[in-house]
Coordinates of C-alpha atoms and ligand atoms in Angstrom, one line a residue:
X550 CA 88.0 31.4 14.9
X551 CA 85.7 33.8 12.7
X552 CA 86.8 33.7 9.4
X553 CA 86.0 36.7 7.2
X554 CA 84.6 37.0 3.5
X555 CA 83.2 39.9 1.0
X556 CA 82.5 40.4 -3.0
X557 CA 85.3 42.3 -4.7
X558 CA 86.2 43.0 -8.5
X559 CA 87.6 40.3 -10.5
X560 CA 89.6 43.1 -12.4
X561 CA 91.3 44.4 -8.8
X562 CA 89.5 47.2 -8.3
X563 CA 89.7 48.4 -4.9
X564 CA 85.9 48.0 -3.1
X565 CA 84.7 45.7 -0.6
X566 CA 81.1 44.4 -0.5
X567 CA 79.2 42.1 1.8
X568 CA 78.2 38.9 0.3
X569 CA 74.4 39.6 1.7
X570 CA 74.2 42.8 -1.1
X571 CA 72.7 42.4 -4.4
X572 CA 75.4 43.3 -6.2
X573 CA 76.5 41.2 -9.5
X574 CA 78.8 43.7 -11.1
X575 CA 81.4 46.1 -10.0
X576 CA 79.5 49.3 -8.9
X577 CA 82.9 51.3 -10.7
X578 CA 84.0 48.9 -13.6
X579 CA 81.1 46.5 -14.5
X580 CA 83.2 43.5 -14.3
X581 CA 82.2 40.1 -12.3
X582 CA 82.8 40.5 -8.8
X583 CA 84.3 37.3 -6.7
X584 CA 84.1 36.1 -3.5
X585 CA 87.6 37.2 -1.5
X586 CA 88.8 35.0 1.4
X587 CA 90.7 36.7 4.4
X588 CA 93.9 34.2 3.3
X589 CA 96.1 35.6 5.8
X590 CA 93.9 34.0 8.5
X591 CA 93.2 30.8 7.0
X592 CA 97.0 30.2 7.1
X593 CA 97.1 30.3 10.6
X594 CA 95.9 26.9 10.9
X595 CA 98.6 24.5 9.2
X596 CA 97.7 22.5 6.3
X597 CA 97.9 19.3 8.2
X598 CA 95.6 20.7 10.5
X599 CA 93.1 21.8 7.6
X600 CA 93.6 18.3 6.1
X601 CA 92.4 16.6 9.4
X602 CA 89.7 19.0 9.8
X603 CA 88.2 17.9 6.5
X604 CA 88.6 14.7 6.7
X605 CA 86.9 14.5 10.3
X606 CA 83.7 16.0 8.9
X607 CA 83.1 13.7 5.4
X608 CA 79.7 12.6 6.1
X609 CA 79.8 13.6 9.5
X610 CA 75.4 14.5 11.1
X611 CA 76.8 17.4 12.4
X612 CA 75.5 20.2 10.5
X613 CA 75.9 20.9 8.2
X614 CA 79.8 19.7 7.6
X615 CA 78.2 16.5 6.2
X616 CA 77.9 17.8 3.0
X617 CA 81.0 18.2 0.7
X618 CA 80.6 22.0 0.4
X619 CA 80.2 22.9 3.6
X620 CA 82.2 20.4 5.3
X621 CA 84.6 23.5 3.8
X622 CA 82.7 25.9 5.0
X623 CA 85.4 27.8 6.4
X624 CA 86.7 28.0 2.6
X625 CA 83.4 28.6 1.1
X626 CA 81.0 31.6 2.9
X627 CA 82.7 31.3 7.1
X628 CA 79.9 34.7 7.1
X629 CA 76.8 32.5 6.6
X630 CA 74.5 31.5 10.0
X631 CA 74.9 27.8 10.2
X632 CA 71.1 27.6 10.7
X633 CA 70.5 29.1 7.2
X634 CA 72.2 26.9 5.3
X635 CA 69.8 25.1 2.7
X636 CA 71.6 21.7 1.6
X637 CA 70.8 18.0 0.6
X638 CA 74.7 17.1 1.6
X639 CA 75.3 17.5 -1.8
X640 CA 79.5 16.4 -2.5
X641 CA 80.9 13.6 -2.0
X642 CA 80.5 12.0 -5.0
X643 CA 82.2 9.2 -6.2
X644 CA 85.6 8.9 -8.0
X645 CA 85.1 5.9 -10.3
X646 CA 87.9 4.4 -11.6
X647 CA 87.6 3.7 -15.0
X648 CA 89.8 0.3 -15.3
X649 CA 88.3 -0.8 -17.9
X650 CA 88.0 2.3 -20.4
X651 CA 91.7 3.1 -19.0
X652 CA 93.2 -0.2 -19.6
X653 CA 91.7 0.4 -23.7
X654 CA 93.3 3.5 -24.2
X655 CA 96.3 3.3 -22.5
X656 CA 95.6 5.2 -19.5
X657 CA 95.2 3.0 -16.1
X658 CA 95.1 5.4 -13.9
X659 CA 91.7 7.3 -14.9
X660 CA 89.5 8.5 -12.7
X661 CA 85.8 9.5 -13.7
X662 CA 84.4 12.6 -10.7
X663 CA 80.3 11.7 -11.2
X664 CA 79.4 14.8 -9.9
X665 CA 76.0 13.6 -11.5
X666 CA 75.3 11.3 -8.5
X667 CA 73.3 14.2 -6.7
X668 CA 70.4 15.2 -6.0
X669 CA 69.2 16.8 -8.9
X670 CA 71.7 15.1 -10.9
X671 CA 74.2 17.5 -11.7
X672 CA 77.2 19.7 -10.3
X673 CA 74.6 22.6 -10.3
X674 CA 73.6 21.4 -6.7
X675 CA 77.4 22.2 -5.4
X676 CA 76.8 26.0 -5.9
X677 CA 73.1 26.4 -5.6
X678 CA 73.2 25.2 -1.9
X679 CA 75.6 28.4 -1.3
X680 CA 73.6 30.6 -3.4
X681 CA 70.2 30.1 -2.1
X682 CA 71.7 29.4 1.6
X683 CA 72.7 32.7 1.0
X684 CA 69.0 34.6 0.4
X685 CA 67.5 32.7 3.1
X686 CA 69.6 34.7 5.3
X687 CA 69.2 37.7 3.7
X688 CA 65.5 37.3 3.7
X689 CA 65.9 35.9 7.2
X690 CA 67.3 39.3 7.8
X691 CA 64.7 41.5 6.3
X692 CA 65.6 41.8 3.1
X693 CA 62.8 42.7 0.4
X694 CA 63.8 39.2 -1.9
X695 CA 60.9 37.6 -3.3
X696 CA 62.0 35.3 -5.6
X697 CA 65.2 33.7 -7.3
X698 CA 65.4 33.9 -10.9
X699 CA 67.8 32.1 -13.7
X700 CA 68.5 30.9 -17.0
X701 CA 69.2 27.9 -17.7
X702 CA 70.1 24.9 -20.3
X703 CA 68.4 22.8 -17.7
X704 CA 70.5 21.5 -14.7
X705 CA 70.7 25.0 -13.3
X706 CA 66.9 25.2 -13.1
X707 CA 66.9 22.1 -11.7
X708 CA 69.4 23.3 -8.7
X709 CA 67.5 26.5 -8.3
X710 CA 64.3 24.9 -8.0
X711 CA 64.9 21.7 -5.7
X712 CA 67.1 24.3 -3.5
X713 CA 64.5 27.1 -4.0
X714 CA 61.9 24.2 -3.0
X715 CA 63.2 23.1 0.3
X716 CA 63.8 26.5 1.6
X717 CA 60.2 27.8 0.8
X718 CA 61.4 30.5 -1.9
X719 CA 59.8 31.3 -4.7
X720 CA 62.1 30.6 -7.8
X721 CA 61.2 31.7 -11.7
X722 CA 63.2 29.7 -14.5
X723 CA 64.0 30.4 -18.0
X724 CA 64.5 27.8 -20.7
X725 CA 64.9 27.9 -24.2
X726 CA 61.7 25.9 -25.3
X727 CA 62.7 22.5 -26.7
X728 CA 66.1 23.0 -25.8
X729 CA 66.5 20.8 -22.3
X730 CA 66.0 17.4 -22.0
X731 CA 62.3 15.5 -20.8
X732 CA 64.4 15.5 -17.5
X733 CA 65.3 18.9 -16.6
X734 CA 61.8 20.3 -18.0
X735 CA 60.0 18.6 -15.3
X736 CA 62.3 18.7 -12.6
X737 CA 61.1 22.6 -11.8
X738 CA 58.1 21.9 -12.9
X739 CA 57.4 19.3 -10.1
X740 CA 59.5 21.7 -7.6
X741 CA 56.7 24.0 -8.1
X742 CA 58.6 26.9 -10.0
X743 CA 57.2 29.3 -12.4
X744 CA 58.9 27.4 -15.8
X745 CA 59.0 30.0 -18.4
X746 CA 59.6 28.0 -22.1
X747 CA 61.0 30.8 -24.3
X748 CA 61.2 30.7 -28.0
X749 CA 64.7 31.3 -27.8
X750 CA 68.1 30.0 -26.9
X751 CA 70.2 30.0 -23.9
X752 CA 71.5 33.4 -24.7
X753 CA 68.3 34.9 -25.2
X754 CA 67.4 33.6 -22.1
X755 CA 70.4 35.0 -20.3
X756 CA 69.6 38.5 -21.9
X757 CA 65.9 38.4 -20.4
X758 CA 66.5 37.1 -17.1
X759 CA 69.6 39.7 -16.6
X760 CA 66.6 42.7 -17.7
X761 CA 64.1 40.8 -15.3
X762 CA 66.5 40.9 -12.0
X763 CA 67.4 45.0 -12.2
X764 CA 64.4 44.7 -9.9
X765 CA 65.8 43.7 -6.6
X766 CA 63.4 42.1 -5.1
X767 CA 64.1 39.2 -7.4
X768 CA 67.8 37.5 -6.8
X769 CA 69.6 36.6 -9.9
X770 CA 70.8 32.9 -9.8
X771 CA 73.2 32.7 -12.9
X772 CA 76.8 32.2 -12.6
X773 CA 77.6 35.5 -12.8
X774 CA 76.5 35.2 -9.4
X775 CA 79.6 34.8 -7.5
X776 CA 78.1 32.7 -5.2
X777 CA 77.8 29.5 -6.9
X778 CA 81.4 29.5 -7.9
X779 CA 82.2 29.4 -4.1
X780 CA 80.2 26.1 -3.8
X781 CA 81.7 24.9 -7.2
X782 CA 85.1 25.3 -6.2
X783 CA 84.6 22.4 -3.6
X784 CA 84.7 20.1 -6.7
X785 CA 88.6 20.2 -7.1
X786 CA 89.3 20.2 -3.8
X787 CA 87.6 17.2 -3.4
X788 CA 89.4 15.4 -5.8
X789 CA 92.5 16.1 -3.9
X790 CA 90.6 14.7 -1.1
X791 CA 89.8 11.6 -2.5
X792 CA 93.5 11.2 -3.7
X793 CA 94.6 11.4 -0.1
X794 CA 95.4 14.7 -0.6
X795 CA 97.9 13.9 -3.8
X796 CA 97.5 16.1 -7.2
X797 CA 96.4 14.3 -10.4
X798 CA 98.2 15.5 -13.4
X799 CA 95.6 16.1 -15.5
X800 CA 91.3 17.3 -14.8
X801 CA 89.0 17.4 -17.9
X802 CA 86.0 19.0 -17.9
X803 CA 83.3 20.3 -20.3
X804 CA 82.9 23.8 -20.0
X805 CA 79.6 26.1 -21.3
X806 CA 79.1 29.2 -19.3
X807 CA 82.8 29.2 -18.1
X808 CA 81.2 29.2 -14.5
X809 CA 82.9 25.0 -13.3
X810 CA 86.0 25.5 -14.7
X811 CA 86.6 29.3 -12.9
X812 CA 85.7 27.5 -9.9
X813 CA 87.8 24.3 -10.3
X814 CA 90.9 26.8 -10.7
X815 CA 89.7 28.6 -7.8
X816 CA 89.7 25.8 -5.4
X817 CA 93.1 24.7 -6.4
X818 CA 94.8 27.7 -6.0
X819 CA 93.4 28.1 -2.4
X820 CA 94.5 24.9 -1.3
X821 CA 98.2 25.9 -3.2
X822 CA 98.2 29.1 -1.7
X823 CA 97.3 27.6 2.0
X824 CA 100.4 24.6 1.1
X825 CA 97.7 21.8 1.2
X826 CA 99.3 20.8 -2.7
X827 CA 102.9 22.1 -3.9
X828 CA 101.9 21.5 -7.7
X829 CA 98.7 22.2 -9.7
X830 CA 97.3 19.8 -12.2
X831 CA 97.0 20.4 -16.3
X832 CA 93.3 21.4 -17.0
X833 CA 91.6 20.8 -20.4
X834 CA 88.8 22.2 -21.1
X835 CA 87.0 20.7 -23.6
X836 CA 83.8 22.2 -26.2
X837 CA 81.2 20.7 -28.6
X838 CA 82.5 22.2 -31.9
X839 CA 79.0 23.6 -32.3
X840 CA 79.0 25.9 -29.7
X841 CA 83.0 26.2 -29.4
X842 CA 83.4 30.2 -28.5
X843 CA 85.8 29.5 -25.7
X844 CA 87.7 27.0 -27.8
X845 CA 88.0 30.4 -30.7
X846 CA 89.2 32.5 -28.1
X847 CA 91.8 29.6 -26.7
X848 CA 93.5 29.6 -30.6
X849 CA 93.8 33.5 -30.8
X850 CA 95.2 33.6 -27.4
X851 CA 93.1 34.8 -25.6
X852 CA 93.1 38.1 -27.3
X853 CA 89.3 38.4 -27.8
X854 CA 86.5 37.1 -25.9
X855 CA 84.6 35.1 -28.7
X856 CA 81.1 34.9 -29.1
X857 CA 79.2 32.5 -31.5
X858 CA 75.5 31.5 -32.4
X859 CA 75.5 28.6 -30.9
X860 CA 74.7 25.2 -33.0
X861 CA 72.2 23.1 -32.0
X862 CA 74.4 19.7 -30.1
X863 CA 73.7 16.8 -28.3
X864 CA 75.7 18.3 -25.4
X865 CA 73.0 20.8 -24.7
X866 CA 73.5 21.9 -21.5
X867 CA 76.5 23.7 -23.0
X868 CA 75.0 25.0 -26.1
X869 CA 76.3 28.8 -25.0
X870 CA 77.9 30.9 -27.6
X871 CA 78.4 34.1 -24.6
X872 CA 80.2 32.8 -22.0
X873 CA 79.3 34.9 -18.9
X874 CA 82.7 34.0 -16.8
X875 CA 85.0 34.5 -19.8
X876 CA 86.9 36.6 -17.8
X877 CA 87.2 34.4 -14.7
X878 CA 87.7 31.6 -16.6
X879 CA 90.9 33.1 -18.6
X880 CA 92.3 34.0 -15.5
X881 CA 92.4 30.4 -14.5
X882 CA 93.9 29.1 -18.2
X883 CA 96.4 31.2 -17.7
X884 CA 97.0 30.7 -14.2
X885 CA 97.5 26.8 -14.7
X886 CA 99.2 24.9 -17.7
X887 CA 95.8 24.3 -19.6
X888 CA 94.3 24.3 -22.9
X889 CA 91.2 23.9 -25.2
X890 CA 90.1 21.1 -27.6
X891 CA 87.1 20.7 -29.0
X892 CA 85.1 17.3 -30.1
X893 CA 82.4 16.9 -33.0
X894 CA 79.0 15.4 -32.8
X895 CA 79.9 12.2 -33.7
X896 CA 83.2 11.9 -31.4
X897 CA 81.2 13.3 -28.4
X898 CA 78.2 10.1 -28.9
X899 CA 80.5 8.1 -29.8
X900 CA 83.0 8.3 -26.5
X901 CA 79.5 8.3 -24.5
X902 CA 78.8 4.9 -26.1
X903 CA 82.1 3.6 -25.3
X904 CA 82.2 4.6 -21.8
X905 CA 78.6 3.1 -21.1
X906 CA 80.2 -0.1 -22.6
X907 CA 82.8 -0.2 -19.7
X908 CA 79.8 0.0 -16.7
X909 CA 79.3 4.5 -16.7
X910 CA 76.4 5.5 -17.8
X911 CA 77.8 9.3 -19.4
X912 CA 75.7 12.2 -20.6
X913 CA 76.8 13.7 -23.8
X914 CA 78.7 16.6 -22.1
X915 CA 80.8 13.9 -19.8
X916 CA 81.2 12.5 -23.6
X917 CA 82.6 15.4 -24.7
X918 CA 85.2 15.4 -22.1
X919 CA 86.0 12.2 -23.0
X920 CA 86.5 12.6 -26.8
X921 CA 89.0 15.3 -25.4
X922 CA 90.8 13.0 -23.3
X923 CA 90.6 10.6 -26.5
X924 CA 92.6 13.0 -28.6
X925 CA 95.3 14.0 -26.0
X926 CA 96.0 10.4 -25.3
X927 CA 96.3 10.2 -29.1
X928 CA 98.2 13.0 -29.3
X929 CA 100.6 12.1 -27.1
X930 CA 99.8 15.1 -25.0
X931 CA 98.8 12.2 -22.0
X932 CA 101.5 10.1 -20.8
X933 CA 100.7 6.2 -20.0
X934 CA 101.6 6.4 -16.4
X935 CA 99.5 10.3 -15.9
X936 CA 97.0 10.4 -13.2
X937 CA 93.7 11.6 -15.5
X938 CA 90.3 12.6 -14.1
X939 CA 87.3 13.7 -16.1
X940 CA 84.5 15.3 -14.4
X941 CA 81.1 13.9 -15.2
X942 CA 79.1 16.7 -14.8
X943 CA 75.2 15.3 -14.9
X944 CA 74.2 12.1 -14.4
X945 CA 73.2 10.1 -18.0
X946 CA 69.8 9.3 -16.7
X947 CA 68.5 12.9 -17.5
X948 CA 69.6 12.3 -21.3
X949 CA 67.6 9.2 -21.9
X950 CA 66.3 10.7 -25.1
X951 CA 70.0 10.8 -26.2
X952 CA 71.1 7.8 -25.6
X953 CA 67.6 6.1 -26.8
X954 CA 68.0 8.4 -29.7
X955 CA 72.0 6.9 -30.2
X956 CA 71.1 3.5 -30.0
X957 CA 67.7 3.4 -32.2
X958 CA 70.7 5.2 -34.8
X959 CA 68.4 8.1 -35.0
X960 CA 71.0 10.7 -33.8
X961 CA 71.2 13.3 -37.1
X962 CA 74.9 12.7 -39.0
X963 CA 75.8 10.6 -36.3
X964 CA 76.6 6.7 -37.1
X965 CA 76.2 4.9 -34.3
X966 CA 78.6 2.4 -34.3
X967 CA 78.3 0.9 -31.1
X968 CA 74.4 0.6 -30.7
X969 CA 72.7 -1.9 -28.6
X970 CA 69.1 -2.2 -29.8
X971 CA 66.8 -4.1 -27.7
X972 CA 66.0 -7.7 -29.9
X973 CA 62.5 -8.2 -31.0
X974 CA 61.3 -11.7 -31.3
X975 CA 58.2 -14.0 -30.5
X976 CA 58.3 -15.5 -27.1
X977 CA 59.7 -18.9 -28.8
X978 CA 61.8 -21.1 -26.9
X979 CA 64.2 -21.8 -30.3
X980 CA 64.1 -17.9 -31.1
X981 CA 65.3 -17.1 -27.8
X982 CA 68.3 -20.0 -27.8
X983 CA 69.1 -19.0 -31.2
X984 CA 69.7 -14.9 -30.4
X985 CA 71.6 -15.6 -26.9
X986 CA 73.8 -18.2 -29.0
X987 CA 74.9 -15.7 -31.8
X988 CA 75.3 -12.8 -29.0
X989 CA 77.7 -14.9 -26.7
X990 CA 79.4 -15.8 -30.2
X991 CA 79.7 -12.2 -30.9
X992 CA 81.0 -11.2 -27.8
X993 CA 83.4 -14.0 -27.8
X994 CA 84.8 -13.0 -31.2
X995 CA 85.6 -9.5 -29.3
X996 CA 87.1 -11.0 -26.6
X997 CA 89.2 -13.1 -29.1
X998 CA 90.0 -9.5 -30.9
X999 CA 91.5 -8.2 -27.7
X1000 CA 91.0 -5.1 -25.5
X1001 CA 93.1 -2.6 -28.4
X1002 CA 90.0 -2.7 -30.6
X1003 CA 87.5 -2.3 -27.3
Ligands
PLP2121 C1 76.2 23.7 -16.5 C2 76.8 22.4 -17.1 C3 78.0 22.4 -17.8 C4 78.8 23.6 -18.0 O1 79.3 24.3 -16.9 P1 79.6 25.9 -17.1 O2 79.9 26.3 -15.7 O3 78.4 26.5 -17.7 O4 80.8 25.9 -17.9 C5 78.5 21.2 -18.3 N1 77.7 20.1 -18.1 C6 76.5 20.1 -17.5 C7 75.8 18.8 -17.5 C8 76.0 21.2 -17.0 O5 74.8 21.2 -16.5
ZN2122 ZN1 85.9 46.7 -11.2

């Protein structure tokens, strides 16, 4: 069965493009265009038989349904040759259940989504395989593309380049100098892509790159690219997956661009839409209060699309203050019972800390997720018996700096309550009894104190 796809307004407006066109905005509006499925179609196979379908293919070596994305391929780009598809069977990553942190806040059935276990360590890889799957057919096919270009606050680059890398394309990256971790600086650089470091900020970046790609031949990777929300979308679907195809009640995610959480929506309304689910789950999305334009917008309701200078936080990679898929992402709050909260500096370390004390291992933007989830629980908002999911969105190994930074207490206006410091001390036989000794009395003593002040 041929499934069909094309690019088509997000505001409804009525024309039809092919998904091998360079084409970012609506030739009669200017809005975001998204990727349309041909729904009536896709119901002809039953949910049960979709189910089994997916299932057969996790992990399977036939290619390329082994990877999470396109295991869905049907769902995702059914127009793409399955020759061209560029992917590191990216998916499928693991839905940790956090008994421990769970069990402290009143929550047991939590659920962590480390989309960070990937290859280049973040969700980015989920839409970058459709993306630049996408060009390698179009130059495949003739078309006059010699590079892909995008912004970034340092896991997109990272996508883009690694993808960009194993498909012999030329990619061009723009970061905001001394705005990205150790991490994601050299993970282009050692792909081999042209790293631009700009003395600017994300936004400035954005505004170049969008200048830089009115010349064709170079593809624009950003999330305005509709592309990468088709991969993206995989992420709640999965979830269901993973639940045996039950809804949680509740996803938290951080949100920046606006790009994952349009996505997220859009995956779970398909699979409403096609009867896999008969409910949705509550979405929170949740902001560092320095950069917090979507979390502004949320409180006037919606009115206005905010935009702020962004602030300078330890959740970086969503230091935005103009959210490119405002309007996408809107169209999701409002399609699902959701909201917006917001989590300072210190609450975002802080729940990061706490985490990594129950075995994860979060970077500050899966910390600021969980200083969400911290205040609904509080609030009352999350009931004890709710299924809750956070989606860690890079792995904590690219933010070393941050969480050396956190435990050396060196983190500006931040006390770091929980830090572990590594012990000092000659190599002494006495010196060493004497330290283990008071650190096993210490950790007794919390034991003794009981999990409510874990
Ligand atoms: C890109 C990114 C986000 C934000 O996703 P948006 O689609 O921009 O909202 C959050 N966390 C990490 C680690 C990211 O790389
Ligand atoms: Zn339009």
């Amino acid at each position: 069965m041929a499934y069909d796809c094309w690019l088509q307004c997000v505001r409804g407006c009525p024309g039809r493009y092919s998904v091998f066109e360079v084409l970012y905005h609506c030739p009669t509006c200017g809005g975001l265009l998204e990727v349309e499925h041909d729904t009536a179609a896709l119901a002809e196979r039953s949910a049960q038989e979709w189910r089994a379908l997916f299932d057969e293919r996790v992990r399977s070596n036939e290619w390329p349904y082994g990877s999470g994305v396109w295991g869905k391929k049907e769902w995702v780009l059914p127009v793409l040759d399955n020759e061209r598809v560029v992917s590191m069977y990216e998916g499928h990553t693991n839905l940790f259940w956090a008994q421990r942190l769970g069990e402290a806040i009143g929550v047991e059935d939590l659920w962590v989504k480390l989309c960070g276990n990937s290859h280049t360590g973040s969700f980015k890889d989920l839409g970058m395989t459709v993306l630049v799957s996408v060009v390698n057919q179009m130059i495949a096919q003739g078309a006059p593309v010699r590079a892909v270009a995008c912004a970034s606050t340092g896991d997109t680059s990272a996508a883009l380049a690694a993808y960009g890398a194993a498909a012999g394309i030329p990619t061009i990256v723009f970061l905001p100098r001394n705005k990205v971790s150790e991490a994601q600086l050299i993970q282009p650089i050692a792909n081999g892509a042209l790293v631009l470091a700009l003395d600017t900020d994300f936004d400035g970046c954005m505004a170049l790159v969008k200048e830089i790609t009115q010349d064709n031949s170079l593809y624009l990777a950003n999330s305005m690219n509709s592309l990468r929300i088709e991969g993206q979308k995989t992420v709640g679907i999965e979830i269901v997956q993973q639940f045996d195809w039950e809804v949680p009640d509740w996803i938290i995610l951080p949100v920046g661009n606006l790009g994952n959480i349009s996505a997220l929506g859009k995956g779970l309304l398909l699979m409403y839409e096609l009867g896999l689910i008969d409910r949705l789950p509550r979405l929170a999305a949740a902001q560092a209060e320095r950069a917090n334009p979507f979390y502004r917008s949320y409180m006037g309701g919606f009115g206005v699309a905010e935009t702020v200078q962004a602030q300078k936080t330890v959740a970086s990679a969503i230091q935005i203050g103009n959210p490119v898929s405002y309007e996408r992402a809107v169209k999701v709050m409002r399609r699902f019972d959701s909201l917006v909260e917001q989590a300072t500096e210190s609450e975002i370390a802080d729940a990061a800390a706490r985490a990594d004390l129950t075995g994860m291992y979060a970077c500050p933007h899966t910390g600021v997720a969980l200083a969400v989830l911290f205040k609904l629980v509080d609030r009352g908002l999350i009931a004890s018996d709710d299924r809750v999911v956070v989606i860690s969105t890079a792995h904590g190994l690219k933010f070393s700096q941050f969480k050396l930074d956190y435990h050396a207490n060196s983190l500006p206006g931040i006390e770091a309550v929980r830090r572990n410091p590594p012990v000092e001390l000659p190599a002494d036989l006495g010196d060493v009894q004497r330290t283990i000794q008071s650190y096993l009395d210490r950790q007794g003593q919390q034991i003794a104190q009981g999990a409510t002040n874990r």
